[in-house]
Coordinates of C-alpha atoms in Angstrom, one line a residue:
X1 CA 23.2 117.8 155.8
X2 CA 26.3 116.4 154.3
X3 CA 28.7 114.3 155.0
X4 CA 31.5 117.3 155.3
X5 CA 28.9 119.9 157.8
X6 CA 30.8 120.8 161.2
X7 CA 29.9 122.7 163.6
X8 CA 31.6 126.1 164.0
X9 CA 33.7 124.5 167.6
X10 CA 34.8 121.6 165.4
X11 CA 35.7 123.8 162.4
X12 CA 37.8 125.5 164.5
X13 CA 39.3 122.7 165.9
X14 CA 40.1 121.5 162.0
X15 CA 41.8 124.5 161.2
X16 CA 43.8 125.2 164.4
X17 CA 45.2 121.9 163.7
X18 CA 46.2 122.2 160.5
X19 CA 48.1 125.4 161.2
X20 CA 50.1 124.0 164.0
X21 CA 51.0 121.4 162.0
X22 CA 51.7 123.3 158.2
X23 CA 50.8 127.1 157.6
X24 CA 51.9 126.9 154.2
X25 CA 50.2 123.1 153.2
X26 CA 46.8 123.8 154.0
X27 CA 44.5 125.9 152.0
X28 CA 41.0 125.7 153.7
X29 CA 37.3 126.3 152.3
X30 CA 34.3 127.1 154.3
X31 CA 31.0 126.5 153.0
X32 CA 28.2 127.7 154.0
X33 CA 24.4 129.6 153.9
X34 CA 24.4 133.1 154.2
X35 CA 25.4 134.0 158.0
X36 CA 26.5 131.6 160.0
X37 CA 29.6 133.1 160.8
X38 CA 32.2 132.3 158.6
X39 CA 33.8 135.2 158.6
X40 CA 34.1 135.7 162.4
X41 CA 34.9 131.8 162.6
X42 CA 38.6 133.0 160.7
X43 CA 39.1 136.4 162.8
X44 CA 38.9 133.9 166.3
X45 CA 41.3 131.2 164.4
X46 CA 43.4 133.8 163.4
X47 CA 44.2 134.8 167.1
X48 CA 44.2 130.9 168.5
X49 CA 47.1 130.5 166.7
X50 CA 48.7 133.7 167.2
X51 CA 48.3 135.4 164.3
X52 CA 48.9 139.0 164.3
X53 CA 47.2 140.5 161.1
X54 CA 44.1 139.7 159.1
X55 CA 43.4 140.3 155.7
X56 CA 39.9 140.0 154.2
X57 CA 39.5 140.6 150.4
X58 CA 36.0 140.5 149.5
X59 CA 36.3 138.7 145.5
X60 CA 32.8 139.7 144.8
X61 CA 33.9 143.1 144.7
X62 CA 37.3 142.6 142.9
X63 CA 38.2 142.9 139.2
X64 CA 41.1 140.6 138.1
X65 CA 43.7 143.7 138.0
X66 CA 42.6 144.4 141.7
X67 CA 44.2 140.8 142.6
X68 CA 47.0 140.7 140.1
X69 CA 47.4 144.6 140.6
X70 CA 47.1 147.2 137.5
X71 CA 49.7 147.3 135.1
X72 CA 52.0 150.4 134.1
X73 CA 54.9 150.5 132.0
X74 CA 58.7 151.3 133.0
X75 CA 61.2 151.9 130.6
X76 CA 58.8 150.1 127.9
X77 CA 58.5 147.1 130.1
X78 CA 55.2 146.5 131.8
X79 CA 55.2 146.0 135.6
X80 CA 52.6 145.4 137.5
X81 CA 51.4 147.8 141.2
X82 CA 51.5 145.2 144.4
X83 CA 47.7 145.6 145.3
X84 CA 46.9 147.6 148.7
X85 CA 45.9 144.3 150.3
X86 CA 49.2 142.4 149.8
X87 CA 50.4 141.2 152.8
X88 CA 53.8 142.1 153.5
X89 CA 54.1 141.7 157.3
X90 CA 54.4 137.8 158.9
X91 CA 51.9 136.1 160.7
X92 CA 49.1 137.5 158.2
X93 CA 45.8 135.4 157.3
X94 CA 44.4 136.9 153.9
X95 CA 40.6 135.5 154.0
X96 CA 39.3 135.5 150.7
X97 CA 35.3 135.6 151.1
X98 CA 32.7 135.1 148.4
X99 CA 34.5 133.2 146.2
X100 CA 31.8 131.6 144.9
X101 CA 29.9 135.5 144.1
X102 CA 32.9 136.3 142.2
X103 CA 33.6 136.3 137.8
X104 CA 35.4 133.2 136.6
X105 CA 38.3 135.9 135.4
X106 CA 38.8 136.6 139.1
X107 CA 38.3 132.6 140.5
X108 CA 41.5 132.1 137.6
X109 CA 43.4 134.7 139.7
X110 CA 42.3 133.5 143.0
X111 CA 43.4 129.8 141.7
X112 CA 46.9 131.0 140.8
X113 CA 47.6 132.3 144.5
X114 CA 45.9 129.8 146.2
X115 CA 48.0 126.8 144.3
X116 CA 51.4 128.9 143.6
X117 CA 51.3 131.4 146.7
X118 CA 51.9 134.3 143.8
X119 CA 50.4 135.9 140.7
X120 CA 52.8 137.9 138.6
X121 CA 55.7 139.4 141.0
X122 CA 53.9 139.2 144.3
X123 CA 54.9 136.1 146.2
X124 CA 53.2 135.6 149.4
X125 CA 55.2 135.5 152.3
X126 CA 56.1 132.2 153.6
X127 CA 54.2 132.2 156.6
X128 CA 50.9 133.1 155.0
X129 CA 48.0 131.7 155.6
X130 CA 45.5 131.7 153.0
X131 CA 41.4 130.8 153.7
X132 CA 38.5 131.0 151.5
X133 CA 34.8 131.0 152.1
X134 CA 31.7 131.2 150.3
X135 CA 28.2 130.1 149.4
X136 CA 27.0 126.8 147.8
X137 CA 25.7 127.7 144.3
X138 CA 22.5 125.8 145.9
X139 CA 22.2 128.8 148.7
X140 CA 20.7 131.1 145.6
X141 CA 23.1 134.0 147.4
X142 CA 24.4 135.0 143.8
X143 CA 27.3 132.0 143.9
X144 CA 27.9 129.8 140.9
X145 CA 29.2 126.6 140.9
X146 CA 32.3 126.7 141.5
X147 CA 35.5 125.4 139.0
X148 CA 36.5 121.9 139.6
X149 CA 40.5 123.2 139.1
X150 CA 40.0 126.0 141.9
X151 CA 37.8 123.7 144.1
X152 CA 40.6 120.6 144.0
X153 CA 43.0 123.4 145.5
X154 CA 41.5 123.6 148.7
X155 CA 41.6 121.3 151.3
X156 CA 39.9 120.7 153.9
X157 CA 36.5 121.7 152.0
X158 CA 34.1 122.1 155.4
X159 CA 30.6 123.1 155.6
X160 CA 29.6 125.1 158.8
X161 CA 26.3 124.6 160.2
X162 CA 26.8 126.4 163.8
X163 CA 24.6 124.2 166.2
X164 CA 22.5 126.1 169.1
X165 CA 24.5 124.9 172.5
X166 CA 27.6 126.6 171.2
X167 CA 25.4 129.9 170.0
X168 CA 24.3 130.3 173.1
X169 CA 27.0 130.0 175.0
X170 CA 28.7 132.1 173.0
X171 CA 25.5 135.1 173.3
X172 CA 25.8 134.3 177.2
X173 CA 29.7 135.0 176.8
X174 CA 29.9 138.2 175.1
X175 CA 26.6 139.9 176.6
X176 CA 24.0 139.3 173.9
X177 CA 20.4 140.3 174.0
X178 CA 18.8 137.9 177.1
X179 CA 15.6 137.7 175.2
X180 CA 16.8 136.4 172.1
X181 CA 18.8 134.1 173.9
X182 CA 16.0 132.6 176.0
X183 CA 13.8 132.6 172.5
X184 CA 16.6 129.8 171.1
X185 CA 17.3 128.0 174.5
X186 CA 13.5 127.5 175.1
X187 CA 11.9 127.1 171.5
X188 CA 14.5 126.9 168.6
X189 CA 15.6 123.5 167.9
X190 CA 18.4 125.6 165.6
X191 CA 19.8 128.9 164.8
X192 CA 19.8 128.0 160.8
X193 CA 16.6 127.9 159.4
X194 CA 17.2 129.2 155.7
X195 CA 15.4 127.7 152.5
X196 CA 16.7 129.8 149.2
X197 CA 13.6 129.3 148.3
X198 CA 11.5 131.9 150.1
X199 CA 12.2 135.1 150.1
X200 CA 12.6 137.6 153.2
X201 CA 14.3 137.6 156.3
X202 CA 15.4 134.2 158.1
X203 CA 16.8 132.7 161.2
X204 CA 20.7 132.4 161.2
X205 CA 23.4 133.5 164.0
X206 CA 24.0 137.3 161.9
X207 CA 19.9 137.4 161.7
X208 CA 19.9 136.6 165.6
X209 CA 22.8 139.7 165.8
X210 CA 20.7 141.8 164.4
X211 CA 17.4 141.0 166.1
X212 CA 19.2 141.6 169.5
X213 CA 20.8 144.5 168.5
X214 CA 17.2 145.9 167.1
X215 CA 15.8 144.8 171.1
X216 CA 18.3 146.5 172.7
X217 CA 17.8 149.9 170.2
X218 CA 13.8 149.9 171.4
X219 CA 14.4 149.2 174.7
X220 CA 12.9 145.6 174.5
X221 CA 9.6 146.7 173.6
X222 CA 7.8 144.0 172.1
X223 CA 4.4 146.5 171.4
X224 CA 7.2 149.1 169.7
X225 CA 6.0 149.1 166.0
X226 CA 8.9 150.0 164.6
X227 CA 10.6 147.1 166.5
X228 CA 8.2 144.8 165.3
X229 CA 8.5 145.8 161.5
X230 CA 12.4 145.5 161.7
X231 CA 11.9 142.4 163.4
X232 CA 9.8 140.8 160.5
X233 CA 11.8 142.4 157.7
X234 CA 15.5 140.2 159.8
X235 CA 13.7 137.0 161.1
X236 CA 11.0 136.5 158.6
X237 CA 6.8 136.5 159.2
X238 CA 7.3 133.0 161.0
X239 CA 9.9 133.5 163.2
X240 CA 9.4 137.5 164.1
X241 CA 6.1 136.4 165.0
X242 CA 7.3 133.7 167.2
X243 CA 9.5 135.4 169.0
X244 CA 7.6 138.6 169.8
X245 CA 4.7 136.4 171.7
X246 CA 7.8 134.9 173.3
X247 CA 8.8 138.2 174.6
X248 CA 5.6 139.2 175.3
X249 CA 4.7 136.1 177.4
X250 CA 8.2 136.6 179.4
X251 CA 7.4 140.2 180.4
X252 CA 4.0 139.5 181.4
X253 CA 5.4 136.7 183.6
X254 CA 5.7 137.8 187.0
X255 CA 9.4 138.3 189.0
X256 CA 10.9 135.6 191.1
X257 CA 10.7 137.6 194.2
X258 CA 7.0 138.4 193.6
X259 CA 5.9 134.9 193.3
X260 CA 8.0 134.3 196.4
X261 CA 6.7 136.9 199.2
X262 CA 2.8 136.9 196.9
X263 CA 2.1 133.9 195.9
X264 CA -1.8 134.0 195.5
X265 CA -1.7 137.3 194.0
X266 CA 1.4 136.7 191.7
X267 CA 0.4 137.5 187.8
X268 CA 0.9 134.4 186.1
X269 CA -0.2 134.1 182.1
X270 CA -2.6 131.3 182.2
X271 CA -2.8 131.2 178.1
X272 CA 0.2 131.9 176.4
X273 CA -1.4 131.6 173.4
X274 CA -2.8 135.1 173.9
X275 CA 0.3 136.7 174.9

């Protein structure tokens, strides 16, 4: 962990702060493995502090003219198109994700509107807020390392590392899957468990999405085998194997009320090991 990690409450904290005090001075970066929630960590900043539009422009998928926007000529002069994603209305956060994924042609763009709040004719309005993500180059998600010039432009540089109190609380909030919450609250010790250097699915909070959405498609069934494949191909063999004897072990437990009015004849698992 280093020196810089925060957890997603604090980053937002960081950011929300720095708004208040200058929109235009700070230029964030949000580091980070592959799903933990960068990208809805900006949408719930962007309404704390009353933000009314959001702009995400995925870099990865961008060519320099789609920043800069694709020249034409006029009267022999060449003029440049204001790209679809310009904002033009106030209050707007553009979110520039996978900046690390993206060609050095395009980081040179990204640099020039980051530093000067234009490229070309297109100025950024001056109550633009502009925040970047991506992967570390050491994440092997397909970022380089990134250019000491653009890197030197942001600030604050914050690595987000979501810890499993606020995850669950935040599953609890919103109506998440009740079995994938009890998995973390009663085994995980985290809800980031990804080396780049094995290969398949892992534990992160998009992975633990996407396991409880996958429950909640197969009606919680941990003996479906369709649930069980999808489940190993999001959490891994580890993990997915972990959490369906969890789930197995809970539904064999028996109901609060039957242990209450039948206590001798209550069917409790004796070896969850088996489950």
């Amino acid at each position: 962990m280093s020196n810089n990690s925060v957890s997603i409450a604090q980053a937002k904290r960081t950011l929300i702060s720095c708004f208040n005090s200058s929109p235009r001075t700070f230029r964030p970066l949000l580091q980070g493995a592959p799903g933990t929630a960068k990208t809805s960590l900006v949408e719930q900043v962007t309404k704390d502090i009353g933000y009314e539009h959001f702009e995400t422009v995925i870099l990865s998928q961008m060519t320099p003219e789609h920043i800069t926007g694709y020249p034409y000529v006029v009267d022999g002069e060449m003029r440049y198109a204001r790209p679809t994603w310009w904002p033009t209305k106030p209050k707007t956060v553009v979110f520039f994700d996978e900046i690390g994924q993206c060609p050095m042609a395009v980081q040179n763009v990204a640099m020039q509107i980051i530093h000067e709040r234009r490229v070309g004719p297109h100025v950024l309005p001056d109550d633009c807020i502009v925040i970047a993500a991506g992967n570390r180059a050491e994440d092997r998600a397909g970022s380089t390392v990134m250019q000491t010039a653009l890197r030197t432009r942001f600030f604050p540089v914050l690595t987000v590392e979501p810890t499993k109190d606020e995850w669950c609380d935040h599953a609890t909030e919103t109506g998440f899957n009740p079995f994938v919450i009890a998995w973390v609250r009663a085994v995980r010790h985290n809800v980031l468990d990804f080396d780049p250097r094995e290969k398949g699915g892992f534990v992160s909070p998009r992975t633990l999405e996407q396991a409880g959405h996958l429950m909640t498609a197969f009606n919680d069934d941990p003996e479906n085998p369709d649930l069980v494949a999808s489940l190993y191909g999001v959490l891994g063999d580890r993990d997915a194997s972990q959490f369906l004897a969890f789930v197995k072990t809970v539904c064999r437990m028996p109901a609060y009320d039957e242990i209450r009015t039948q206590p001798l004849s209550a069917a409790v698992v004796e070896d969850m090991t088996d489950a």
